[in-house]
PDB file of C-alpha atoms in Angstrom:
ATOM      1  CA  UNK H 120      88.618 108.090  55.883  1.00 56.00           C
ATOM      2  CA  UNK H 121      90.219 111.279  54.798  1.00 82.00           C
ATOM      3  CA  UNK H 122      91.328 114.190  57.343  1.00 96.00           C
ATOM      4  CA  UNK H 123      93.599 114.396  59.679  1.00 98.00           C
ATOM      5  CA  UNK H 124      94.017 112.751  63.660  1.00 98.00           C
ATOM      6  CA  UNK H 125      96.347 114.630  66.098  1.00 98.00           C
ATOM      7  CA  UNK H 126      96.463 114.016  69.034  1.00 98.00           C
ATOM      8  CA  UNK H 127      98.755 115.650  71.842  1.00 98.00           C
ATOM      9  CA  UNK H 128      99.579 113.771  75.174  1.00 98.00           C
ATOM     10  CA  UNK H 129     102.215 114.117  78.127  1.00 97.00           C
ATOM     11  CA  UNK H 130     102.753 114.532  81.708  1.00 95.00           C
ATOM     12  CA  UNK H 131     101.314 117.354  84.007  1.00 92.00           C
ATOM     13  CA  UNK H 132     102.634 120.669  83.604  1.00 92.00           C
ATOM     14  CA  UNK H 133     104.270 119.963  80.389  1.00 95.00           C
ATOM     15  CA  UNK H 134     102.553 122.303  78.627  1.00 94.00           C
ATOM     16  CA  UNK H 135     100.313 120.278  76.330  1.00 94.00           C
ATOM     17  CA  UNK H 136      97.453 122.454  76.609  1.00 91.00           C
ATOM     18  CA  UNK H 137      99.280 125.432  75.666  1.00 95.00           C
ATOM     19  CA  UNK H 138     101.043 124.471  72.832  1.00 97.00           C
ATOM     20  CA  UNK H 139      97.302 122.440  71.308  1.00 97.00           C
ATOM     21  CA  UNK H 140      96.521 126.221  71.542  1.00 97.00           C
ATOM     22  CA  UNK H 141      99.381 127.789  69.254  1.00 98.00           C
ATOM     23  CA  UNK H 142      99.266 124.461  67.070  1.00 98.00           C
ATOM     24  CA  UNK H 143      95.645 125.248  66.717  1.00 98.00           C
ATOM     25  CA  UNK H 144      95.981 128.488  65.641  1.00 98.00           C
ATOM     26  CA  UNK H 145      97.897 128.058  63.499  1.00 97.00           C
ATOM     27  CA  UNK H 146      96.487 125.605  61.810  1.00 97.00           C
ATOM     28  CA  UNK H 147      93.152 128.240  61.862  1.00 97.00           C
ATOM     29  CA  UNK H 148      95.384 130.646  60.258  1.00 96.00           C
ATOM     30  CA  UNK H 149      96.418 128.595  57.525  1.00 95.00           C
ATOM     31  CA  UNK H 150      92.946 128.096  56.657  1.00 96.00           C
ATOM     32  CA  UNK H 151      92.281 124.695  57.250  1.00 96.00           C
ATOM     33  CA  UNK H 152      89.221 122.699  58.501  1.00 96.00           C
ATOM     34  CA  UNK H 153      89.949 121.978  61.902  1.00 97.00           C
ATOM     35  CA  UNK H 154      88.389 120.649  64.670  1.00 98.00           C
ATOM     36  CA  UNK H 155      89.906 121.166  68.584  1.00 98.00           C
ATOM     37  CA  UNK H 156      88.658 118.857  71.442  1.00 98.00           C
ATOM     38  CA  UNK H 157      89.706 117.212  74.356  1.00 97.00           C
ATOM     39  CA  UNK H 158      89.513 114.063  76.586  1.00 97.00           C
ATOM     40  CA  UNK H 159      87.452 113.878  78.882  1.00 94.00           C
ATOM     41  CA  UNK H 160      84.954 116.280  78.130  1.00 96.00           C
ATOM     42  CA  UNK H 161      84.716 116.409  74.063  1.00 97.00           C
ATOM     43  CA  UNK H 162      81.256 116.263  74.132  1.00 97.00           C
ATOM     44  CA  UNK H 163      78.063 117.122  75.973  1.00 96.00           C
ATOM     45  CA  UNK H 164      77.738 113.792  77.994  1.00 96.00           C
ATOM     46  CA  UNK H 165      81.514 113.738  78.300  1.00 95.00           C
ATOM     47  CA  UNK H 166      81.350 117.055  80.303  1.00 94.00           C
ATOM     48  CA  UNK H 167      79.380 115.208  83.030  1.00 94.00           C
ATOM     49  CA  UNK H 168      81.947 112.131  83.249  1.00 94.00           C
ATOM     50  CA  UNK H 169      84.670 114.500  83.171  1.00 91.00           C
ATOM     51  CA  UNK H 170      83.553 116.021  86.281  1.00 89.00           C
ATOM     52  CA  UNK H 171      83.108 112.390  87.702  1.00 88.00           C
ATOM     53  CA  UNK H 172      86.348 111.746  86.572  1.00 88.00           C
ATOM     54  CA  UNK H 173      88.624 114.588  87.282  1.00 84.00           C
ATOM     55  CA  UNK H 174      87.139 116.089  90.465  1.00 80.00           C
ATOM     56  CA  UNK H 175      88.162 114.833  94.036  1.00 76.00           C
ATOM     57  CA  UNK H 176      84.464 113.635  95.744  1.00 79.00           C
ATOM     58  CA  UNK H 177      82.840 115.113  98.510  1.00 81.00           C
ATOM     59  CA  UNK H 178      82.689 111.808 100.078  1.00 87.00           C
ATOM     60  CA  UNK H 179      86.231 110.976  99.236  1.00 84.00           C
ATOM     61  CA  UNK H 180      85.927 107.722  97.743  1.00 89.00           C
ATOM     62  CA  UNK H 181      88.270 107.079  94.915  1.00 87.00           C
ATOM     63  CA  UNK H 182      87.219 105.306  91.786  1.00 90.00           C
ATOM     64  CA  UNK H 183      89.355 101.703  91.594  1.00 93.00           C
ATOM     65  CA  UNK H 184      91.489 101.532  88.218  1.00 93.00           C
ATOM     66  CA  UNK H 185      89.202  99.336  86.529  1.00 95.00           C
ATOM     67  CA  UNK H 186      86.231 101.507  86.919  1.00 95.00           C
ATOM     68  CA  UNK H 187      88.242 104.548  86.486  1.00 93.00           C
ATOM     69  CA  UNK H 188      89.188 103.145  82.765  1.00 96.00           C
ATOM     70  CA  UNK H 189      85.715 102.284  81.341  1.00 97.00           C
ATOM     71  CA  UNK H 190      84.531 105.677  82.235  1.00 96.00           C
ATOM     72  CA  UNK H 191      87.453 107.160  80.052  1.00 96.00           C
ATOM     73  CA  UNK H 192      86.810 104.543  77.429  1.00 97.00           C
ATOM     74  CA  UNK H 193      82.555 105.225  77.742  1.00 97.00           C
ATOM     75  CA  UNK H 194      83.876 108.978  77.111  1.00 97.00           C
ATOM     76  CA  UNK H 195      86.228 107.925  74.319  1.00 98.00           C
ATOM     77  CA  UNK H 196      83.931 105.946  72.295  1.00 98.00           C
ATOM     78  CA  UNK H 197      81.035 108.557  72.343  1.00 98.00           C
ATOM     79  CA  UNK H 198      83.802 111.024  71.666  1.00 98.00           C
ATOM     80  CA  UNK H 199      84.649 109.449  68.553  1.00 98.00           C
ATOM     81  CA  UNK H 200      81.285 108.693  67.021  1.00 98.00           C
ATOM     82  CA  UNK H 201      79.800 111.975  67.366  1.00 98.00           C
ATOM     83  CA  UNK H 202      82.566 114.117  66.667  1.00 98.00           C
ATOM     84  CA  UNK H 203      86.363 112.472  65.679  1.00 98.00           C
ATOM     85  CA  UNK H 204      84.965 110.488  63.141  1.00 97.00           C
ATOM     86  CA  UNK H 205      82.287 112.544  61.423  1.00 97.00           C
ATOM     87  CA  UNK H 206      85.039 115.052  61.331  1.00 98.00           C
ATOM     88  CA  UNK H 207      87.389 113.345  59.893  1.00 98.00           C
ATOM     89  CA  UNK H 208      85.146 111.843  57.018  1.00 97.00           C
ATOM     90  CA  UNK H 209      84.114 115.424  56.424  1.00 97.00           C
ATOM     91  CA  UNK H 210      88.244 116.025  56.089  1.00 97.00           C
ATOM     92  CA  UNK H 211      89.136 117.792  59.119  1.00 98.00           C
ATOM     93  CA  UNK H 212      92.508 118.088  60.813  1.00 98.00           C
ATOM     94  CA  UNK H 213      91.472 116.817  64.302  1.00 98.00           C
ATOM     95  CA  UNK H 214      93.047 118.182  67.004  1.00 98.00           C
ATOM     96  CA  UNK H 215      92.541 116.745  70.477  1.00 98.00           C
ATOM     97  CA  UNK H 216      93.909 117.172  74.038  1.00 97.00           C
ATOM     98  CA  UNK H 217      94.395 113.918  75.466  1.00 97.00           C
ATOM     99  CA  UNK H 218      93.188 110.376  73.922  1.00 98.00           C
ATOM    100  CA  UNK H 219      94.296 106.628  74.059  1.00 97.00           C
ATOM    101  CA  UNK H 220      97.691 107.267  75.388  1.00 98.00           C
ATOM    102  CA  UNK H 221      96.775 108.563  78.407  1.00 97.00           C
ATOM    103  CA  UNK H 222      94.789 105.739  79.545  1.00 97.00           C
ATOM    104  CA  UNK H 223      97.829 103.186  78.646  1.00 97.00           C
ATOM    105  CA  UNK H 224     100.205 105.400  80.509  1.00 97.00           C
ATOM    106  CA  UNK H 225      97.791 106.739  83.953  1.00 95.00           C
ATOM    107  CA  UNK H 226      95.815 103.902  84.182  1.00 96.00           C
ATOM    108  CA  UNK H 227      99.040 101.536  83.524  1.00 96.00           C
ATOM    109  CA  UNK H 228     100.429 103.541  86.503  1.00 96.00           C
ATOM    110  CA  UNK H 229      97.519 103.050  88.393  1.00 94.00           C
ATOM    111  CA  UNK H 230      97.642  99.446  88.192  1.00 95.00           C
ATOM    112  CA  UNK H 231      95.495  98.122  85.230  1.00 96.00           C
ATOM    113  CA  UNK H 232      97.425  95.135  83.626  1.00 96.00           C
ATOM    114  CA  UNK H 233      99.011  95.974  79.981  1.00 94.00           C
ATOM    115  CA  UNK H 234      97.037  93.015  79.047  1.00 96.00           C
ATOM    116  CA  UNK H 235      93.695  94.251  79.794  1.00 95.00           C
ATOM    117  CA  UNK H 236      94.612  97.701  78.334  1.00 96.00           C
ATOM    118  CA  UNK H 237      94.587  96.323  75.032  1.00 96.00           C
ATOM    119  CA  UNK H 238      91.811  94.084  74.983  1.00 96.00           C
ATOM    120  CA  UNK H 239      89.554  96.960  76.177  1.00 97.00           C
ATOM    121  CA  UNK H 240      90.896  99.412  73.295  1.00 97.00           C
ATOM    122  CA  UNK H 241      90.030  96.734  70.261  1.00 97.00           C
ATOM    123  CA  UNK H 242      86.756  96.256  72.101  1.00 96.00           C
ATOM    124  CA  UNK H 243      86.030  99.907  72.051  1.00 97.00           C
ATOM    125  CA  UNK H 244      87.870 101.027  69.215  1.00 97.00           C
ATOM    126  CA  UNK H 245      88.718  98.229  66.865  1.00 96.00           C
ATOM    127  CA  UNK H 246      91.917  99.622  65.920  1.00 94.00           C
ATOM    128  CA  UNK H 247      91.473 103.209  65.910  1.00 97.00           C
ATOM    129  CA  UNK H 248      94.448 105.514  66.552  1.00 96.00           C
ATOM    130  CA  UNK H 249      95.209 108.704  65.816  1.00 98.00           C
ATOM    131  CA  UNK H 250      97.733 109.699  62.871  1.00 98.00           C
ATOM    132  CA  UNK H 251      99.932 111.196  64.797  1.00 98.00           C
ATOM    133  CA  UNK H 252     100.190 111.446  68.390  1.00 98.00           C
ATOM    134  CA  UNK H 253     102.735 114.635  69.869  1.00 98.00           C
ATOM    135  CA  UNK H 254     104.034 113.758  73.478  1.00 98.00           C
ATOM    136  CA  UNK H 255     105.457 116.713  75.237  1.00 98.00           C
ATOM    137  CA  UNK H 256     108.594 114.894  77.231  1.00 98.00           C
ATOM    138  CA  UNK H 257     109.703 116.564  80.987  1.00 97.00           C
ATOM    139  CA  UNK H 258     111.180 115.679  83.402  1.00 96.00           C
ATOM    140  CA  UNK H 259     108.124 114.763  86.448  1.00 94.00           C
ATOM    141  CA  UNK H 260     109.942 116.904  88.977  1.00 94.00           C
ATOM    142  CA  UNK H 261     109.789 120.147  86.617  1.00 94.00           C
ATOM    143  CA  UNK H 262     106.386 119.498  85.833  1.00 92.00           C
ATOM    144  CA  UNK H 263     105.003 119.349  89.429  1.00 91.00           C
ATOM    145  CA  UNK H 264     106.132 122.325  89.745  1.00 90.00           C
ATOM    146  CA  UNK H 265     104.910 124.030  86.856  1.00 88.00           C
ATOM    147  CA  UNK H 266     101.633 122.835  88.228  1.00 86.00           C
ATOM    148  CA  UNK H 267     101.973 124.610  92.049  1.00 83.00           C
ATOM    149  CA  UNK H 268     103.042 127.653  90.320  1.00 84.00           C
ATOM    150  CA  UNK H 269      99.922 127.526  88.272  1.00 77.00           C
ATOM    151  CA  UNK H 270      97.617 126.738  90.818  1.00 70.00           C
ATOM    152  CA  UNK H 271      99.336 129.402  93.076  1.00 67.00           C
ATOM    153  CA  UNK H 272      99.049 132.223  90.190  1.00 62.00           C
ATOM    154  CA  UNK H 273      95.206 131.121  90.363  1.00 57.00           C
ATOM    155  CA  UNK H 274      94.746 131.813  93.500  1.00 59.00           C
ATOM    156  CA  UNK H 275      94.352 128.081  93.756  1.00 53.00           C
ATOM    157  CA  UNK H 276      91.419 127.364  92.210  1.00 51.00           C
ATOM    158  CA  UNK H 277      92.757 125.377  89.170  1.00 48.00           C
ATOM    159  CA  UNK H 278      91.905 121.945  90.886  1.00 53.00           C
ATOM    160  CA  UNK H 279      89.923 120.089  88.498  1.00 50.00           C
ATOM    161  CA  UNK H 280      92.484 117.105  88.089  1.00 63.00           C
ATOM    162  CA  UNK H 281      93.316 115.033  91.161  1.00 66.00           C
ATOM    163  CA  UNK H 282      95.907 113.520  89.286  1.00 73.00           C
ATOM    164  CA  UNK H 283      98.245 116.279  90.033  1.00 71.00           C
ATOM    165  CA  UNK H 284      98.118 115.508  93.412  1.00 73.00           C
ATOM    166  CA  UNK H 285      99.691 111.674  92.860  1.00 80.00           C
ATOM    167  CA  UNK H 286     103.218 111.250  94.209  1.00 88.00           C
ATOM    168  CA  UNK H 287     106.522 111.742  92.091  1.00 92.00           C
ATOM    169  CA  UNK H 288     107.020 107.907  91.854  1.00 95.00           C
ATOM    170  CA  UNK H 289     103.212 107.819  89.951  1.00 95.00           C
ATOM    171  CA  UNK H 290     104.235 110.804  87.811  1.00 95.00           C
ATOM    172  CA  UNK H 291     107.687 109.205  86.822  1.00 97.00           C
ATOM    173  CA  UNK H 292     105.861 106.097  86.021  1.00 97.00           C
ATOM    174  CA  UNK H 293     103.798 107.726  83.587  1.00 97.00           C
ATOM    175  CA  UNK H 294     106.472 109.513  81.743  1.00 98.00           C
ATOM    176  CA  UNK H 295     108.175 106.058  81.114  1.00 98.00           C
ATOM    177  CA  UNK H 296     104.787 104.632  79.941  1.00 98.00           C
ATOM    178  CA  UNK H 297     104.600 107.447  77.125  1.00 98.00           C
ATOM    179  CA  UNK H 298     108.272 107.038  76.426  1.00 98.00           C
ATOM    180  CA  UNK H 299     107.344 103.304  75.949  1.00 98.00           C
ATOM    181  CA  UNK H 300     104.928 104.149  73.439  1.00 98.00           C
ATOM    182  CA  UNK H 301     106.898 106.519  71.112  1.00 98.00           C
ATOM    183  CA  UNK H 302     109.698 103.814  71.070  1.00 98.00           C
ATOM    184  CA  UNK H 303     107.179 101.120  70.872  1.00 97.00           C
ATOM    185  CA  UNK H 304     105.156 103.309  67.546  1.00 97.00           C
ATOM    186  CA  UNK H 305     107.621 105.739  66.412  1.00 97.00           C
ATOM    187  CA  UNK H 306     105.978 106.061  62.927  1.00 96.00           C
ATOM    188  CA  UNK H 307     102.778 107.310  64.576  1.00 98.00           C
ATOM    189  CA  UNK H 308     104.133 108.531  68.037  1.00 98.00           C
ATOM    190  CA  UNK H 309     106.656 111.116  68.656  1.00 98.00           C
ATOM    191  CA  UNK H 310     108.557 112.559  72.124  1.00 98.00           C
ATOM    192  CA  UNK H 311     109.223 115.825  71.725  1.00 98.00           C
ATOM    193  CA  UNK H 312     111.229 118.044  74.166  1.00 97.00           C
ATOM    194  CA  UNK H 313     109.182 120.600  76.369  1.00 96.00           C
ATOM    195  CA  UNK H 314     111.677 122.060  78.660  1.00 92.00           C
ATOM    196  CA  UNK H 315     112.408 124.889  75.923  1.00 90.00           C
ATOM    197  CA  UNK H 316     110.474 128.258  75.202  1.00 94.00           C
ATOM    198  CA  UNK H 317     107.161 128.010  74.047  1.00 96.00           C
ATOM    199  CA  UNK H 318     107.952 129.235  70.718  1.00 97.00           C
ATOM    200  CA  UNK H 319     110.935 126.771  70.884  1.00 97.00           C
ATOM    201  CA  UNK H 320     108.083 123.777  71.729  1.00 98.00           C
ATOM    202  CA  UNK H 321     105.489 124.941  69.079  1.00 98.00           C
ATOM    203  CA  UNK H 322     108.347 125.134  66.227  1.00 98.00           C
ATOM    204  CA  UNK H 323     109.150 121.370  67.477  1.00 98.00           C
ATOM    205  CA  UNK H 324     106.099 120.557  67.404  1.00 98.00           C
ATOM    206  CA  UNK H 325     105.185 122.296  63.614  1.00 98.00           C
ATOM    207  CA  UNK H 326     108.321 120.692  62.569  1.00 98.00           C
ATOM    208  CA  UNK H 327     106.281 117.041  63.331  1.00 98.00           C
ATOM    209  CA  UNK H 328     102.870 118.422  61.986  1.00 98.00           C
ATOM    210  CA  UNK H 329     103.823 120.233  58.858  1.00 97.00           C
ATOM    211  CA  UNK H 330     105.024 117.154  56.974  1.00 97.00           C
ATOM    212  CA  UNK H 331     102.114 115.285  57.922  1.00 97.00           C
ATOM    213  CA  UNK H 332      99.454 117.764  56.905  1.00 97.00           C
ATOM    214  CA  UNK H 333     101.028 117.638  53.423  1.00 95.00           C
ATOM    215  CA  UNK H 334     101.259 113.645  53.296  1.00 95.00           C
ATOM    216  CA  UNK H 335      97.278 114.189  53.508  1.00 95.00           C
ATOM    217  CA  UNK H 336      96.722 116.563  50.856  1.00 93.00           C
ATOM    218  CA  UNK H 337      96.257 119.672  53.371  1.00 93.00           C
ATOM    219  CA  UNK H 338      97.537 122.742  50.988  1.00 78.00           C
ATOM    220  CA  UNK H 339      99.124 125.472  52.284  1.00 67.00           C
ATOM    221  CA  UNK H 340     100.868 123.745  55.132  1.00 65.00           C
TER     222      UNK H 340
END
């Protein structure tokens, strides 16, 4: 297909968002053909399920797993078509916040069977993964609290994602799903460390990227 998929995953208040940002940049700076997204919300309809997803409800009703999952996957797929692949057949490096991963390890924690997981993603996807998926690795506790002190230096209004609001236990659960998945796909997924510096994370996180961008025929990585 040509390009380059990257995708960056982990827990809350890892830092993921941050460090797509320096990875992105630099990347930019290097003069490359980049794309930057995000899941939910990569695209115009995706806004409007990302809202529906992420936002508590006035009437407080909770979406059940199952539900919850085809909306990320109806968001995933239109995701893809309109803008991952295109991208990537015009040979991008695609860079995007969130994908696949997420659903096996929130949704997994939520309930859905590992079973039904995977049949959904070769009905939607037919095999498509990114090249390389990044998966900032902290401890839940540390996290969580990366999150209140965010929220609290926002004055609180930060409260898109009711996910942050889950218990430890739900949080922990998650972190061993996406440590599953880097032991379970180590060529294409990789834990790295996110308790250090940010410039500590980001040079982790180059030292992953780098190599790959030159596997593809990216010059000047």
């Amino acid at each position: 297909m040509g390009g380059l998929f990257i995708t960056m995953e982990g827990v809350e208040g890892s830092g993921k968002s941050t460090q797509l940002r320096l990875l992105a940049r630099r990347l930019e700076a290097l003069g490359l053909p980049l794309l930057v997204s995000k899941e939910p919300g990569g695209t115009a309809l995706g806004q409007e399920l990302r809202t529906l997803l992420l936002a508590p409800h006035a009437s407080g009703e909770r979406w059940c797993p199952e539900a919850e999952l085809l909306l990320f996957y109806a968001d995933r797929v239109q995701h893809v078509a309109t803008r991952i692949r295109p991208a990537l057949e015009a040979g991008q490096v695609v860079l995007v916040d969130r994908f696949e991963d997420s659903s096996r390890a929130y949704q997994g924690a939520c309930g859905v069977p590992e079973e039904r997981l995977e049949a959904l993603s070769h009905l939607a996807l037919g095999g498509f993964r990114p090249d390389l998926t990044l998966i900032l690795d902290l401890d839940p506790e540390e996290g969580l609290r990366r999150v209140t002190a965010r929220n609290g230096a926002l004055g609180g209004a930060f409260r898109e994602t009711r996910f942050d609001e889950a218990a430890l236990a739900f949080h922990v659960d998650v972190r061993q799903r996406f440590q599953a998945i880097a032991a379970r796909e180590p060529e294409r997924a990789v834990l790295v460390p996110a308790r250090g510096t940010e410039d500590t994370v980001a040079e982790a996180l180059w030292a992953q990227v780098a190599p790959r961008l030159v596997a593809a025929g990216f010059r000047g990585a």
